[in-house]
Amino acid sequence: PLVWRAAWLREIARTSADLVMLHQACDAVPTVAFAVPGGPPVALANHAEHAFWIGGTVSDVIVNFRQIGVELNAERRYTQGDIVVPLPLLDTRPASARQEARAALGIPSGQQMLASVGRREKYLAYADRNFFATAASILAQNPHAHLYVVGMLPEEAARYIPGGGHPRLHCVAPVDNPANYQAAADVYLESFPWGSHTALLEACLAGVPVVPAYAPLTPVLASYDDAIADLVTNPAGEQAYIERTNALLRDAHGRVRMGERLRRSIRASHV
């Protein structure tokens, strides 16, 4: 079946494709299909540098979305034809996006709101890094703030929350489009120990100041983007992460200024 499928795919590409794009190649079929001379150019989208993938040996171009991907490829994958392109984002934000997002979510306009978005595995505690314990400390120091974590069910998060729960920490099941949570927030907190690159960039595009993950275990597991590298950095440790969040929550004008600077930079680079 593998050989038949590869032959079928190769024939389809040869007769009807000007370019073949492999979307994070975890399937052996395309590698077998294009491991022969001829056929259209092959590009591989490397959007998960942290994961094992195949297909580099049959690809003419490796399309990376961060420089760290190029560096990791050179060190461990021995690829050729590496390029870096901006992660394309769509900007449809109206001027009233924040108010409309809060109304849609039922969040009062005056409530201090923190938000974080990511798949459940990005919040799983590791060693001394527990996102929910750190979040509980932030909420304790900011008694009017609420945190909405989108992507993890409450029962999954309960084991990591001190005491099993917190009245102002709201876990939301994964949603198809978390844009309302990002647009409604006062401050966006990146998940750790595993960051969520696209979600952080989307929050920046919404004009929301962000606090990146602190002291990443490896650069591959944290958000890093040239568009915002001069505007925000990864806090050195948990206390620095908490202090930066506290400072943003207590400085409304500073939040707006940072959010607009981030938004302008992301629009210029990614939209």
PDB file of C-alpha atoms in Angstrom:
ATOM      1  CA  PRO A   1       0.000   0.000   0.000  1.00  0.00           C
ATOM      2  CA  LEU A   2       2.815   2.456   0.766  1.00  0.00           C
ATOM      3  CA  VAL A   3       4.439   2.031  -2.639  1.00  0.00           C
ATOM      4  CA  TRP A   4       1.085   2.224  -4.442  1.00  0.00           C
ATOM      5  CA  ARG A   5       0.044   5.363  -2.594  1.00  0.00           C
ATOM      6  CA  ALA A   6       3.430   6.955  -3.252  1.00  0.00           C
ATOM      7  CA  ALA A   7       3.225   6.189  -6.955  1.00  0.00           C
ATOM      8  CA  TRP A   8      -0.309   7.592  -7.130  1.00  0.00           C
ATOM      9  CA  LEU A   9       0.728  10.772  -5.309  1.00  0.00           C
ATOM     10  CA  ARG A  10       3.785  11.219  -7.531  1.00  0.00           C
ATOM     11  CA  GLU A  11       1.683  10.880 -10.681  1.00  0.00           C
ATOM     12  CA  ILE A  12      -0.937  13.349  -9.460  1.00  0.00           C
ATOM     13  CA  ALA A  13       1.792  15.881  -8.633  1.00  0.00           C
ATOM     14  CA  ARG A  14       3.589  15.345 -11.928  1.00  0.00           C
ATOM     15  CA  THR A  15       0.482  15.999 -14.019  1.00  0.00           C
ATOM     16  CA  SER A  16      -1.310  18.712 -12.049  1.00  0.00           C
ATOM     17  CA  ALA A  17       0.950  20.539  -9.600  1.00  0.00           C
ATOM     18  CA  ASP A  18       3.332  23.453 -10.075  1.00  0.00           C
ATOM     19  CA  LEU A  19       4.514  23.094  -6.484  1.00  0.00           C
ATOM     20  CA  VAL A  20       4.096  20.449  -3.794  1.00  0.00           C
ATOM     21  CA  MET A  21       3.872  21.755  -0.228  1.00  0.00           C
ATOM     22  CA  LEU A  22       4.411  19.221   2.537  1.00  0.00           C
ATOM     23  CA  HIS A  23       2.563  20.272   5.676  1.00  0.00           C
ATOM     24  CA  GLN A  24       4.810  19.129   8.523  1.00  0.00           C
ATOM     25  CA  ALA A  25       5.810  15.800   7.037  1.00  0.00           C
ATOM     26  CA  CYS A  26       5.008  13.051   9.523  1.00  0.00           C
ATOM     27  CA  ASP A  27       3.768  10.768   6.720  1.00  0.00           C
ATOM     28  CA  ALA A  28       6.256   8.547   4.914  1.00  0.00           C
ATOM     29  CA  VAL A  29       4.231   8.508   1.693  1.00  0.00           C
ATOM     30  CA  PRO A  30       5.336  11.935   0.335  1.00  0.00           C
ATOM     31  CA  THR A  31       8.974  11.183   1.155  1.00  0.00           C
ATOM     32  CA  VAL A  32       8.788   7.936  -0.821  1.00  0.00           C
ATOM     33  CA  ALA A  33       6.788   9.592  -3.609  1.00  0.00           C
ATOM     34  CA  PHE A  34       9.239  12.419  -4.262  1.00  0.00           C
ATOM     35  CA  ALA A  35      12.504  10.552  -3.657  1.00  0.00           C
ATOM     36  CA  VAL A  36      12.981  10.211  -7.423  1.00  0.00           C
ATOM     37  CA  PRO A  37      14.192  12.655 -10.095  1.00  0.00           C
ATOM     38  CA  GLY A  38      11.670  14.844 -11.865  1.00  0.00           C
ATOM     39  CA  GLY A  39       8.346  16.216 -10.769  1.00  0.00           C
ATOM     40  CA  PRO A  40       7.449  19.664  -9.438  1.00  0.00           C
ATOM     41  CA  PRO A  41       9.476  21.495  -6.780  1.00  0.00           C
ATOM     42  CA  VAL A  42       8.782  20.354  -3.219  1.00  0.00           C
ATOM     43  CA  ALA A  43       8.575  22.669  -0.211  1.00  0.00           C
ATOM     44  CA  LEU A  44       8.109  21.630   3.407  1.00  0.00           C
ATOM     45  CA  ALA A  45       6.389  23.904   5.940  1.00  0.00           C
ATOM     46  CA  ASN A  46       8.341  23.596   9.176  1.00  0.00           C
ATOM     47  CA  HIS A  47       5.767  24.916  11.636  1.00  0.00           C
ATOM     48  CA  ALA A  48       6.694  22.546  14.474  1.00  0.00           C
ATOM     49  CA  GLU A  49      10.437  22.747  14.961  1.00  0.00           C
ATOM     50  CA  HIS A  50      10.200  20.871  18.265  1.00  0.00           C
ATOM     51  CA  ALA A  51       8.701  17.732  16.713  1.00  0.00           C
ATOM     52  CA  PHE A  52      10.195  14.847  14.770  1.00  0.00           C
ATOM     53  CA  TRP A  53       9.493  15.075  11.059  1.00  0.00           C
ATOM     54  CA  ILE A  54      10.644  13.586   7.786  1.00  0.00           C
ATOM     55  CA  GLY A  55      10.694  14.937   4.268  1.00  0.00           C
ATOM     56  CA  GLY A  56      13.714  17.225   4.384  1.00  0.00           C
ATOM     57  CA  THR A  57      15.698  14.970   2.078  1.00  0.00           C
ATOM     58  CA  VAL A  58      13.154  15.296  -0.753  1.00  0.00           C
ATOM     59  CA  SER A  59      12.371  18.989  -0.289  1.00  0.00           C
ATOM     60  CA  ASP A  60      13.867  21.730  -2.430  1.00  0.00           C
ATOM     61  CA  VAL A  61      12.897  24.403   0.086  1.00  0.00           C
ATOM     62  CA  ILE A  62      12.290  24.259   3.842  1.00  0.00           C
ATOM     63  CA  VAL A  63       9.866  27.038   4.758  1.00  0.00           C
ATOM     64  CA  ASN A  64      10.575  28.127   8.344  1.00  0.00           C
ATOM     65  CA  PHE A  65       8.577  30.661  10.305  1.00  0.00           C
ATOM     66  CA  ARG A  66      11.297  31.432  12.855  1.00  0.00           C
ATOM     67  CA  GLN A  67      15.073  31.710  12.688  1.00  0.00           C
ATOM     68  CA  ILE A  68      15.347  29.086  15.421  1.00  0.00           C
ATOM     69  CA  GLY A  69      13.969  26.578  12.918  1.00  0.00           C
ATOM     70  CA  VAL A  70      16.823  27.258  10.513  1.00  0.00           C
ATOM     71  CA  GLU A  71      19.379  26.899  13.297  1.00  0.00           C
ATOM     72  CA  LEU A  72      17.914  23.617  14.513  1.00  0.00           C
ATOM     73  CA  ASN A  73      17.753  22.267  10.950  1.00  0.00           C
ATOM     74  CA  ALA A  74      21.416  23.073  10.391  1.00  0.00           C
ATOM     75  CA  GLU A  75      22.419  21.425  13.662  1.00  0.00           C
ATOM     76  CA  ARG A  76      20.304  18.280  13.560  1.00  0.00           C
ATOM     77  CA  ARG A  77      18.519  17.818  10.238  1.00  0.00           C
ATOM     78  CA  TYR A  78      21.140  18.741   7.647  1.00  0.00           C
ATOM     79  CA  THR A  79      18.592  20.381   5.379  1.00  0.00           C
ATOM     80  CA  GLN A  80      19.254  22.584   2.375  1.00  0.00           C
ATOM     81  CA  GLY A  81      17.312  25.491   0.923  1.00  0.00           C
ATOM     82  CA  ASP A  82      16.132  26.882   4.272  1.00  0.00           C
ATOM     83  CA  ILE A  83      14.241  30.162   4.184  1.00  0.00           C
ATOM     84  CA  VAL A  84      12.350  32.171   6.815  1.00  0.00           C
ATOM     85  CA  VAL A  85       9.006  33.774   6.000  1.00  0.00           C
ATOM     86  CA  PRO A  86       6.597  35.648   8.284  1.00  0.00           C
ATOM     87  CA  LEU A  87       3.748  33.653   9.749  1.00  0.00           C
ATOM     88  CA  PRO A  88       0.755  35.104   7.853  1.00  0.00           C
ATOM     89  CA  LEU A  89      -1.935  36.603  10.079  1.00  0.00           C
ATOM     90  CA  LEU A  90      -5.297  38.121   9.178  1.00  0.00           C
ATOM     91  CA  ASP A  91      -6.222  41.481  10.675  1.00  0.00           C
ATOM     92  CA  THR A  92      -9.958  42.125  10.770  1.00  0.00           C
ATOM     93  CA  ARG A  93     -10.076  44.061  14.054  1.00  0.00           C
ATOM     94  CA  PRO A  94     -12.562  46.940  14.098  1.00  0.00           C
ATOM     95  CA  ALA A  95     -11.975  49.910  16.380  1.00  0.00           C
ATOM     96  CA  SER A  96     -14.605  48.588  18.775  1.00  0.00           C
ATOM     97  CA  ALA A  97     -13.134  45.062  18.940  1.00  0.00           C
ATOM     98  CA  ARG A  98     -12.409  45.103  22.673  1.00  0.00           C
ATOM     99  CA  GLN A  99     -15.893  46.219  23.696  1.00  0.00           C
ATOM    100  CA  GLU A 100     -17.580  43.831  21.280  1.00  0.00           C
ATOM    101  CA  ALA A 101     -15.424  40.915  22.430  1.00  0.00           C
ATOM    102  CA  ARG A 102     -16.231  41.542  26.076  1.00  0.00           C
ATOM    103  CA  ALA A 103     -19.918  41.831  25.326  1.00  0.00           C
ATOM    104  CA  ALA A 104     -19.845  38.543  23.413  1.00  0.00           C
ATOM    105  CA  LEU A 105     -18.099  36.805  26.329  1.00  0.00           C
ATOM    106  CA  GLY A 106     -20.229  38.411  29.026  1.00  0.00           C
ATOM    107  CA  ILE A 107     -17.224  40.055  30.682  1.00  0.00           C
ATOM    108  CA  PRO A 108     -17.872  43.451  32.347  1.00  0.00           C
ATOM    109  CA  SER A 109     -16.125  46.352  30.635  1.00  0.00           C
ATOM    110  CA  GLY A 110     -14.382  47.400  33.853  1.00  0.00           C
ATOM    111  CA  GLN A 111     -13.086  43.965  34.886  1.00  0.00           C
ATOM    112  CA  GLN A 112      -9.341  43.398  34.806  1.00  0.00           C
ATOM    113  CA  MET A 113      -8.833  40.497  32.449  1.00  0.00           C
ATOM    114  CA  LEU A 114      -5.832  38.291  31.819  1.00  0.00           C
ATOM    115  CA  ALA A 115      -5.940  35.753  29.006  1.00  0.00           C
ATOM    116  CA  SER A 116      -3.848  32.829  27.819  1.00  0.00           C
ATOM    117  CA  VAL A 117      -4.421  30.526  24.830  1.00  0.00           C
ATOM    118  CA  GLY A 118      -2.845  27.180  24.010  1.00  0.00           C
ATOM    119  CA  ARG A 119      -3.334  23.456  23.691  1.00  0.00           C
ATOM    120  CA  ARG A 120      -3.651  21.592  26.991  1.00  0.00           C
ATOM    121  CA  GLU A 121      -0.177  20.052  26.783  1.00  0.00           C
ATOM    122  CA  LYS A 122       1.385  23.505  26.810  1.00  0.00           C
ATOM    123  CA  TYR A 123       0.229  24.052  30.383  1.00  0.00           C
ATOM    124  CA  LEU A 124       1.247  20.700  31.869  1.00  0.00           C
ATOM    125  CA  ALA A 125       3.533  21.407  34.814  1.00  0.00           C
ATOM    126  CA  TYR A 126       7.141  20.303  34.540  1.00  0.00           C
ATOM    127  CA  ALA A 127       9.697  20.342  37.385  1.00  0.00           C
ATOM    128  CA  ASP A 128       9.357  23.749  39.058  1.00  0.00           C
ATOM    129  CA  ARG A 129       7.318  25.310  36.243  1.00  0.00           C
ATOM    130  CA  ASN A 130       3.600  25.338  36.985  1.00  0.00           C
ATOM    131  CA  PHE A 131       1.643  27.928  35.017  1.00  0.00           C
ATOM    132  CA  PHE A 132      -1.399  27.644  37.260  1.00  0.00           C
ATOM    133  CA  ALA A 133       0.563  28.068  40.499  1.00  0.00           C
ATOM    134  CA  THR A 134       2.203  31.172  39.063  1.00  0.00           C
ATOM    135  CA  ALA A 135      -1.185  32.426  37.892  1.00  0.00           C
ATOM    136  CA  ALA A 136      -2.612  31.933  41.378  1.00  0.00           C
ATOM    137  CA  SER A 137       0.169  34.122  42.776  1.00  0.00           C
ATOM    138  CA  ILE A 138      -0.640  36.837  40.229  1.00  0.00           C
ATOM    139  CA  LEU A 139      -4.336  36.719  41.092  1.00  0.00           C
ATOM    140  CA  ALA A 140      -3.558  36.876  44.823  1.00  0.00           C
ATOM    141  CA  GLN A 141      -1.626  40.106  44.265  1.00  0.00           C
ATOM    142  CA  ASN A 142      -4.306  41.568  41.989  1.00  0.00           C
ATOM    143  CA  PRO A 143      -7.646  40.941  43.743  1.00  0.00           C
ATOM    144  CA  HIS A 144      -9.751  42.441  40.950  1.00  0.00           C
ATOM    145  CA  ALA A 145      -8.172  40.474  38.092  1.00  0.00           C
ATOM    146  CA  HIS A 146      -9.592  37.384  36.399  1.00  0.00           C
ATOM    147  CA  LEU A 147      -7.615  34.956  34.222  1.00  0.00           C
ATOM    148  CA  TYR A 148      -9.166  33.037  31.303  1.00  0.00           C
ATOM    149  CA  VAL A 149      -7.144  30.055  30.061  1.00  0.00           C
ATOM    150  CA  VAL A 150      -8.462  28.894  26.697  1.00  0.00           C
ATOM    151  CA  GLY A 151      -7.608  25.353  25.660  1.00  0.00           C
ATOM    152  CA  MET A 152      -7.727  23.354  28.881  1.00  0.00           C
ATOM    153  CA  LEU A 153     -10.743  21.897  30.611  1.00  0.00           C
ATOM    154  CA  PRO A 154     -11.309  22.832  34.287  1.00  0.00           C
ATOM    155  CA  GLU A 155     -11.028  19.222  35.445  1.00  0.00           C
ATOM    156  CA  GLU A 156      -7.687  18.881  33.638  1.00  0.00           C
ATOM    157  CA  ALA A 157      -6.300  22.048  35.183  1.00  0.00           C
ATOM    158  CA  ALA A 158      -7.558  21.330  38.702  1.00  0.00           C
ATOM    159  CA  ARG A 159      -4.620  19.056  39.543  1.00  0.00           C
ATOM    160  CA  TYR A 160      -2.198  21.933  38.914  1.00  0.00           C
ATOM    161  CA  ILE A 161      -4.122  24.713  40.678  1.00  0.00           C
ATOM    162  CA  PRO A 162      -3.198  25.127  44.350  1.00  0.00           C
ATOM    163  CA  GLY A 163      -6.177  23.945  46.351  1.00  0.00           C
ATOM    164  CA  GLY A 164      -7.751  22.439  43.238  1.00  0.00           C
ATOM    165  CA  GLY A 165      -9.382  25.645  42.026  1.00  0.00           C
ATOM    166  CA  HIS A 166      -9.581  29.423  42.150  1.00  0.00           C
ATOM    167  CA  PRO A 167     -12.712  31.574  41.851  1.00  0.00           C
ATOM    168  CA  ARG A 168     -11.066  33.986  39.423  1.00  0.00           C
ATOM    169  CA  LEU A 169      -9.200  31.466  37.285  1.00  0.00           C
ATOM    170  CA  HIS A 170     -11.484  30.334  34.461  1.00  0.00           C
ATOM    171  CA  CYS A 171     -10.515  27.391  32.255  1.00  0.00           C
ATOM    172  CA  VAL A 172     -12.280  27.317  28.901  1.00  0.00           C
ATOM    173  CA  ALA A 173     -12.553  24.288  26.623  1.00  0.00           C
ATOM    174  CA  PRO A 174     -10.772  24.582  23.276  1.00  0.00           C
ATOM    175  CA  VAL A 175     -12.625  26.822  20.823  1.00  0.00           C
ATOM    176  CA  ASP A 176     -12.303  27.123  17.062  1.00  0.00           C
ATOM    177  CA  ASN A 177     -11.451  30.812  17.271  1.00  0.00           C
ATOM    178  CA  PRO A 178     -10.132  32.335  20.520  1.00  0.00           C
ATOM    179  CA  ALA A 179      -9.977  35.849  19.028  1.00  0.00           C
ATOM    180  CA  ASN A 180     -12.585  37.266  21.405  1.00  0.00           C
ATOM    181  CA  TYR A 181     -10.562  36.231  24.443  1.00  0.00           C
ATOM    182  CA  GLN A 182      -7.418  37.762  22.981  1.00  0.00           C
ATOM    183  CA  ALA A 183      -9.138  41.005  21.979  1.00  0.00           C
ATOM    184  CA  ALA A 184     -10.956  41.362  25.312  1.00  0.00           C
ATOM    185  CA  ALA A 185      -7.869  40.983  27.491  1.00  0.00           C
ATOM    186  CA  ASP A 186      -5.934  43.681  29.312  1.00  0.00           C
ATOM    187  CA  VAL A 187      -2.806  41.511  29.423  1.00  0.00           C
ATOM    188  CA  TYR A 188      -1.928  38.294  27.608  1.00  0.00           C
ATOM    189  CA  LEU A 189       0.112  35.641  29.455  1.00  0.00           C
ATOM    190  CA  GLU A 190       2.045  33.142  27.401  1.00  0.00           C
ATOM    191  CA  SER A 191       1.763  29.532  28.515  1.00  0.00           C
ATOM    192  CA  PHE A 192       4.726  27.681  29.951  1.00  0.00           C
ATOM    193  CA  PRO A 193       6.680  25.460  30.114  1.00  0.00           C
ATOM    194  CA  TRP A 194       5.678  25.318  26.436  1.00  0.00           C
ATOM    195  CA  GLY A 195       4.837  28.588  24.738  1.00  0.00           C
ATOM    196  CA  SER A 196       2.282  29.166  22.018  1.00  0.00           C
ATOM    197  CA  HIS A 197       3.877  31.255  19.283  1.00  0.00           C
ATOM    198  CA  THR A 198       0.901  31.941  17.027  1.00  0.00           C
ATOM    199  CA  ALA A 199      -1.448  32.721  19.921  1.00  0.00           C
ATOM    200  CA  LEU A 200       1.009  35.271  21.308  1.00  0.00           C
ATOM    201  CA  LEU A 201       1.370  36.979  17.918  1.00  0.00           C
ATOM    202  CA  GLU A 202      -2.421  37.101  17.571  1.00  0.00           C
ATOM    203  CA  ALA A 203      -2.685  38.793  20.956  1.00  0.00           C
ATOM    204  CA  CYS A 204      -0.095  41.365  19.857  1.00  0.00           C
ATOM    205  CA  LEU A 205      -2.082  41.952  16.673  1.00  0.00           C
ATOM    206  CA  ALA A 206      -5.148  42.611  18.833  1.00  0.00           C
ATOM    207  CA  GLY A 207      -3.215  45.409  20.533  1.00  0.00           C
ATOM    208  CA  VAL A 208      -2.808  43.565  23.839  1.00  0.00           C
ATOM    209  CA  PRO A 209       0.479  43.741  25.806  1.00  0.00           C
ATOM    210  CA  VAL A 210       2.028  40.319  26.313  1.00  0.00           C
ATOM    211  CA  VAL A 211       4.183  38.639  28.935  1.00  0.00           C
ATOM    212  CA  PRO A 212       6.216  35.874  27.244  1.00  0.00           C
ATOM    213  CA  ALA A 213       7.078  32.621  28.980  1.00  0.00           C
ATOM    214  CA  TYR A 214       9.876  32.954  31.505  1.00  0.00           C
ATOM    215  CA  ALA A 215      13.309  31.318  31.303  1.00  0.00           C
ATOM    216  CA  PRO A 216      12.451  28.882  28.469  1.00  0.00           C
ATOM    217  CA  LEU A 217      13.847  25.379  28.928  1.00  0.00           C
ATOM    218  CA  THR A 218      14.899  25.587  25.273  1.00  0.00           C
ATOM    219  CA  PRO A 219      14.381  28.362  22.681  1.00  0.00           C
ATOM    220  CA  VAL A 220      12.329  25.953  20.572  1.00  0.00           C
ATOM    221  CA  LEU A 221       9.607  25.819  23.242  1.00  0.00           C
ATOM    222  CA  ALA A 222       9.122  29.574  23.543  1.00  0.00           C
ATOM    223  CA  SER A 223       7.784  32.324  21.336  1.00  0.00           C
ATOM    224  CA  TYR A 224      10.441  34.320  19.596  1.00  0.00           C
ATOM    225  CA  ASP A 225       9.765  36.582  16.660  1.00  0.00           C
ATOM    226  CA  ASP A 226      11.921  39.232  15.027  1.00  0.00           C
ATOM    227  CA  ALA A 227       8.945  41.598  14.815  1.00  0.00           C
ATOM    228  CA  ILE A 228       8.711  41.972  18.591  1.00  0.00           C
ATOM    229  CA  ALA A 229      12.215  40.993  19.751  1.00  0.00           C
ATOM    230  CA  ASP A 230      13.087  44.631  20.530  1.00  0.00           C
ATOM    231  CA  LEU A 231       9.792  45.266  22.347  1.00  0.00           C
ATOM    232  CA  VAL A 232       9.372  42.300  24.707  1.00  0.00           C
ATOM    233  CA  THR A 233      11.775  39.759  26.155  1.00  0.00           C
ATOM    234  CA  ASN A 234      11.368  36.564  28.143  1.00  0.00           C
ATOM    235  CA  PRO A 235      11.419  37.272  31.900  1.00  0.00           C
ATOM    236  CA  ALA A 236      14.430  35.761  33.628  1.00  0.00           C
ATOM    237  CA  GLY A 237      12.373  33.806  36.144  1.00  0.00           C
ATOM    238  CA  GLU A 238       9.009  33.282  37.764  1.00  0.00           C
ATOM    239  CA  GLN A 239       9.223  36.348  39.995  1.00  0.00           C
ATOM    240  CA  ALA A 240      10.125  38.556  37.030  1.00  0.00           C
ATOM    241  CA  TYR A 241       7.148  37.105  35.130  1.00  0.00           C
ATOM    242  CA  ILE A 242       4.842  37.962  38.042  1.00  0.00           C
ATOM    243  CA  GLU A 243       6.286  41.452  38.479  1.00  0.00           C
ATOM    244  CA  ARG A 244       5.958  42.285  34.797  1.00  0.00           C
ATOM    245  CA  THR A 245       2.329  41.165  34.825  1.00  0.00           C
ATOM    246  CA  ASN A 246       1.635  43.188  37.972  1.00  0.00           C
ATOM    247  CA  ALA A 247       3.192  46.295  36.443  1.00  0.00           C
ATOM    248  CA  LEU A 248       1.027  46.043  33.339  1.00  0.00           C
ATOM    249  CA  LEU A 249      -2.150  45.459  35.324  1.00  0.00           C
ATOM    250  CA  ARG A 250      -1.456  48.566  37.393  1.00  0.00           C
ATOM    251  CA  ASP A 251      -0.583  50.874  34.494  1.00  0.00           C
ATOM    252  CA  ALA A 252      -3.518  51.289  32.112  1.00  0.00           C
ATOM    253  CA  HIS A 253      -1.775  53.914  29.976  1.00  0.00           C
ATOM    254  CA  GLY A 254       1.363  51.794  29.763  1.00  0.00           C
ATOM    255  CA  ARG A 255      -0.703  48.827  28.613  1.00  0.00           C
ATOM    256  CA  VAL A 256      -2.228  50.841  25.794  1.00  0.00           C
ATOM    257  CA  ARG A 257       1.145  52.194  24.657  1.00  0.00           C
ATOM    258  CA  MET A 258       2.776  48.767  24.626  1.00  0.00           C
ATOM    259  CA  GLY A 259      -0.210  47.159  22.943  1.00  0.00           C
ATOM    260  CA  GLU A 260      -0.218  49.674  20.124  1.00  0.00           C
ATOM    261  CA  ARG A 261       3.523  49.337  19.551  1.00  0.00           C
ATOM    262  CA  LEU A 262       3.190  45.559  19.368  1.00  0.00           C
ATOM    263  CA  ARG A 263       0.210  45.828  17.046  1.00  0.00           C
ATOM    264  CA  ARG A 264       2.021  48.166  14.633  1.00  0.00           C
ATOM    265  CA  SER A 265       5.039  45.884  14.499  1.00  0.00           C
ATOM    266  CA  ILE A 266       3.004  42.719  13.897  1.00  0.00           C
ATOM    267  CA  ARG A 267       0.914  44.434  11.212  1.00  0.00           C
ATOM    268  CA  ALA A 268       4.061  45.532   9.410  1.00  0.00           C
ATOM    269  CA  SER A 269       5.668  42.085   9.512  1.00  0.00           C
ATOM    270  CA  HIS A 270       2.880  39.506   9.487  1.00  0.00           C
ATOM    271  CA  VAL A 271      -0.265  40.928   7.894  1.00  0.00           C
TER     272      VAL A 271
END
